Amino acid sequence: MINFIGNFNVVASLPKKLEPMRKIVSNLYWSWNIDALSLFRRMDRDLWQQTNHNPILMLGMLGQERLEELSNDDGFLSHLNRVKLQFDNYLTDARWYQKEYNKDKDKYIAYFSAEFGLTECLQIYSGGLGILSGDHMKSASDLGLPLVGVGLCYKEGYFQQYLNNDGYQQEKYDLIDFYNQPMELVLNDKGEPIKIDMNFPGRIVKVQVWKIEVGRVPLYLLDTNIPENNADDQKITRSLYGGNIETRIQQEIILGIGGIRVLHALGIKPEVCHMNEGHSAFLSLERILFLIKNHNLSFDEAKEVGFYSNIFTTHTPVPAGIDVFPNELVEKYFSNYYRTELGISDKTFYKLGTIIKNREPNNFNMAHLAMNMAGFVNGVSKLHGVVSKTMWANGFKDIPFDEIPIDYITNGVHTQSHLSNDMFELLVRYLGDDIQQNPSDKELWEAVEDIPDEELWRTHERRRERLVAFARKRLRAQLLSRGASSYDIESSKEVLDASALTIGFARRFATYKRATLIFKDLERLASIMLNSKRPVQLIIAGKAHPKDEEGKKLIQDIVSFTKDESLRKRIVFIENYDMNIARYMVEGCDVWLNNPRRPLEASGTSGMKIIANGGLNFSVLDGWWDEAYNYELGWKIGHGEEYENLDYQDEVESSMLYETLENEIVPQFYERGDDKLPRKWLKMMKNSMKTLAPIFNTHRMVRQYATKFYLPAHNNRRMLMANNWLEAKNFMTWKNNIVSNWNAIKFIKVESEHQNGEVKIGSSYKISADIDMPNLTPEDVEVQIYYGKVDDQNIAFANSFMEMTCLTKKSTSGKYKYEGVIDCSKTGQFGYTLRILPKHPLLTNKFELGLIKWA
């Protein structure tokens, strides 16, 4: 083996007139700027496709002769300068955050994720979580948020999928040439790569940093693939979700602890940290360590400061989807860290990895660590918020279910990134340019009603035609690579019908997503799809995890269905699902099918991408569709039931699927007047666009994160920092006083005006209480009446509470009298009790101390 003794980097040589191109291609703003994408295609359409839409690589591959030709093309130069002007204005214009808040604020929000799906040439994502992270970054840029992203730089990225002749998924891993990607190595003042040290057992692991400009916000990716590290350590960041459990904990240490160290090395001191899933939860420990070392805080004080400025978003509805490490492995990597650097005992440390109180944990749960360290916790849809409360209810003993402190913010998509050129031009024509700036403006979307049906339908049909052409081309390439017969290859030209009702199904092939549900009754499906007057076709794509044999079997089953002689022209499976395939599908499908087992879909975003493109959703009432569904906007499978017998569930819901297709979807699509337009279908398209597009986008989502979490977390941090961290120390003193005196609180007497009597509707029911709380004051607590209908008392969200008023002005004995009134606005038998909770302006919720005293 030959070892090089030096390195140098070759970059494209651009004629002077094309120099603005260098700045444009190095910022991923081009990935959602339609004019920029058109500019790249204009340079060399075939090469643009060949490079998987990578402008950096394309520039390097274009011959000097072609570059000179472009530099003398006045039309091209005019196009280039137009894109350059758009880019410059984008970077300098005041955005939502600048207008509403501080236009000069430093980057104080750090957003951590294990994967980022930004554009197809950057294969550092595997699926929905990555696309969501990428869309979060893009909307943060569009809104002007002072945010930075932190992730890992995977040399292999996620696997490339191909199928053998039997339809069995095979995986191959392509190495990513970072120097031919829209990213750059971060250098210090001497022109050397910035590197940080990570203390691993018996060695130091070096980490270098790559930077990707995502519009106005930077994304920093950490990379261990450098010569200073041994061969094994170089592979830590080699592949996404690859390796074994030890690789996983190494990656998460690099992401969380290394991510914070990298930001500090770059002069960025994040005051708010957002953990997108539990992969980065170790960052909370490093934030504590930083405060201990640099601000002389105790562990408990530093932990409190971190708690009130950390956000944790969970994306999984099942415990199996969470990283859990055995204590022995955690001890191997953290024994010195927590004992020597944090200065805490093993008991204190391992309690951080569980939310179950009073039980010695035998493993370390990353979601639990994140929840223990974050004052703001949320699921990613309304239903997922409820599911998360259910999953973690054991950690919130004595707290009513509906008050478990887990919030929700429903996911969205970056509209501009998933919108076809044709539909974008149509929307700009009728809705105006503001659709780019503010896709969450509901009033703006009302103008969809003004689009003539003929124009909307023709625009959508054009996209379906392109999807069919794309699917045929990909199918032919797949068959050639498998060595298929000449008959099969020739037949690929005839698959699908550009005017037929087209259903799309594309996602990760986890078994709970039930990719084969539509094939449950093959005979019935064939009768629907093969109707010569009302044909239906299905385009499917998706990958199974390399270790998921059941998921691979689903793909194999589907491929076998595509070989059925009667169905082969109606069903296509497109290999190697990525952002480019997804783009064609969401832009061209008429209906997006989604049939997971409720409630296992935390949110789902693929169905959101079709909305602005005019597609309609047909889904189980799970994730986002549970809160979005309306019969005027799309179709549902089932009524939100959950089953214990899964086989029975499949039977029932597959039958519902067929019935809805046969009796509602297909007839409505093919119901045409003399003008050949499906007027009812178009009405539903418009309803869906007007109603759903302004809600299910990341502009709305990121604004919610900003107002609900980022800004309050920032205010908390600033409050605790006041007077050289004196407020943090005072808060810790208050908390210790509350905890040490809580058990001494007693209800002495509780009385009501009409004990067990009747009260007329519209009147009030007065309750008083005498309370003994030694060493505490009314400013420390909130006394509440908790009440509801007797028959409904154990039903979530059925009960109410109201705060009581303290009537005692001052007490030296610690005894206080409280009074409160229930407004009797409904009839029936009601019950009540009283409770006392801690109260402080810094508490993000009243239950975070785990203290509650019931009467």
mmCIF file of N, CA, C and O in Angstrom, residues 20 112 171 180 227 260 297 302 369 507 709 766 807:
data_model
loop_
_atom_site.group_PDB
_atom_site.id
_atom_site.type_symbol
_atom_site.label_atom_id
_atom_site.label_comp_id
_atom_site.label_asym_id
_atom_site.label_seq_id
_atom_site.Cartn_x
_atom_site.Cartn_y
_atom_site.Cartn_z
ATOM 1 N N PRO A 20 -18.728 35.227 -9.652
ATOM 2 C CA PRO A 20 -19.860 35.193 -8.699
ATOM 3 C C PRO A 20 -20.401 33.779 -8.466
ATOM 4 O O PRO A 20 -21.001 33.497 -7.430
ATOM 5 N N PHE A 112 -28.843 20.536 17.405
ATOM 6 C CA PHE A 112 -28.060 19.309 17.255
ATOM 7 C C PHE A 112 -28.928 18.193 16.671
ATOM 8 O O PHE A 112 -30.029 17.935 17.156
ATOM 9 N N GLU A 171 -26.962 -3.710 -0.149
ATOM 10 C CA GLU A 171 -26.459 -2.394 0.215
ATOM 11 C C GLU A 171 -25.032 -2.200 -0.281
ATOM 12 O O GLU A 171 -24.226 -3.137 -0.266
ATOM 13 N N ASN A 180 -15.346 17.835 -2.956
ATOM 14 C CA ASN A 180 -16.176 18.111 -4.123
ATOM 15 C C ASN A 180 -17.642 18.236 -3.732
ATOM 16 O O ASN A 180 -18.541 17.916 -4.500
ATOM 17 N N PRO A 227 -5.564 11.541 10.008
ATOM 18 C CA PRO A 227 -4.406 10.672 10.242
ATOM 19 C C PRO A 227 -3.975 10.553 11.705
ATOM 20 O O PRO A 227 -3.421 9.529 12.102
ATOM 21 N N ILE A 260 -20.349 20.713 21.501
ATOM 22 C CA ILE A 260 -20.236 21.904 22.357
ATOM 23 C C ILE A 260 -18.800 22.438 22.330
ATOM 24 O O ILE A 260 -18.564 23.655 22.218
ATOM 25 N N LEU A 297 -19.422 27.545 39.198
ATOM 26 C CA LEU A 297 -20.696 27.065 39.722
ATOM 27 C C LEU A 297 -20.524 25.640 40.217
ATOM 28 O O LEU A 297 -19.664 24.894 39.744
ATOM 29 N N ALA A 302 -24.963 24.464 38.042
ATOM 30 C CA ALA A 302 -24.747 24.408 36.595
ATOM 31 C C ALA A 302 -25.818 23.566 35.905
ATOM 32 O O ALA A 302 -26.259 23.886 34.798
ATOM 33 N N LEU A 369 -32.057 10.888 29.727
ATOM 34 C CA LEU A 369 -31.040 11.904 30.011
ATOM 35 C C LEU A 369 -31.498 13.254 29.467
ATOM 36 O O LEU A 369 -31.424 14.274 30.164
ATOM 37 N N ARG A 507 -41.279 5.569 1.754
ATOM 38 C CA ARG A 507 -40.852 5.808 3.134
ATOM 39 C C ARG A 507 -39.891 4.704 3.557
ATOM 40 O O ARG A 507 -39.609 3.777 2.796
ATOM 41 N N PHE A 709 -40.145 28.023 22.904
ATOM 42 C CA PHE A 709 -38.983 27.423 23.566
ATOM 43 C C PHE A 709 -37.722 28.294 23.516
ATOM 44 O O PHE A 709 -37.136 28.600 24.541
ATOM 45 N N LYS A 766 -67.787 27.744 47.092
ATOM 46 C CA LYS A 766 -66.616 28.301 47.769
ATOM 47 C C LYS A 766 -65.960 27.247 48.658
ATOM 48 O O LYS A 766 -66.642 26.521 49.383
ATOM 49 N N LEU A 807 -55.464 34.362 52.130
ATOM 50 C CA LEU A 807 -56.120 35.424 52.888
ATOM 51 C C LEU A 807 -55.252 35.929 54.042
ATOM 52 O O LEU A 807 -55.534 36.978 54.622
#
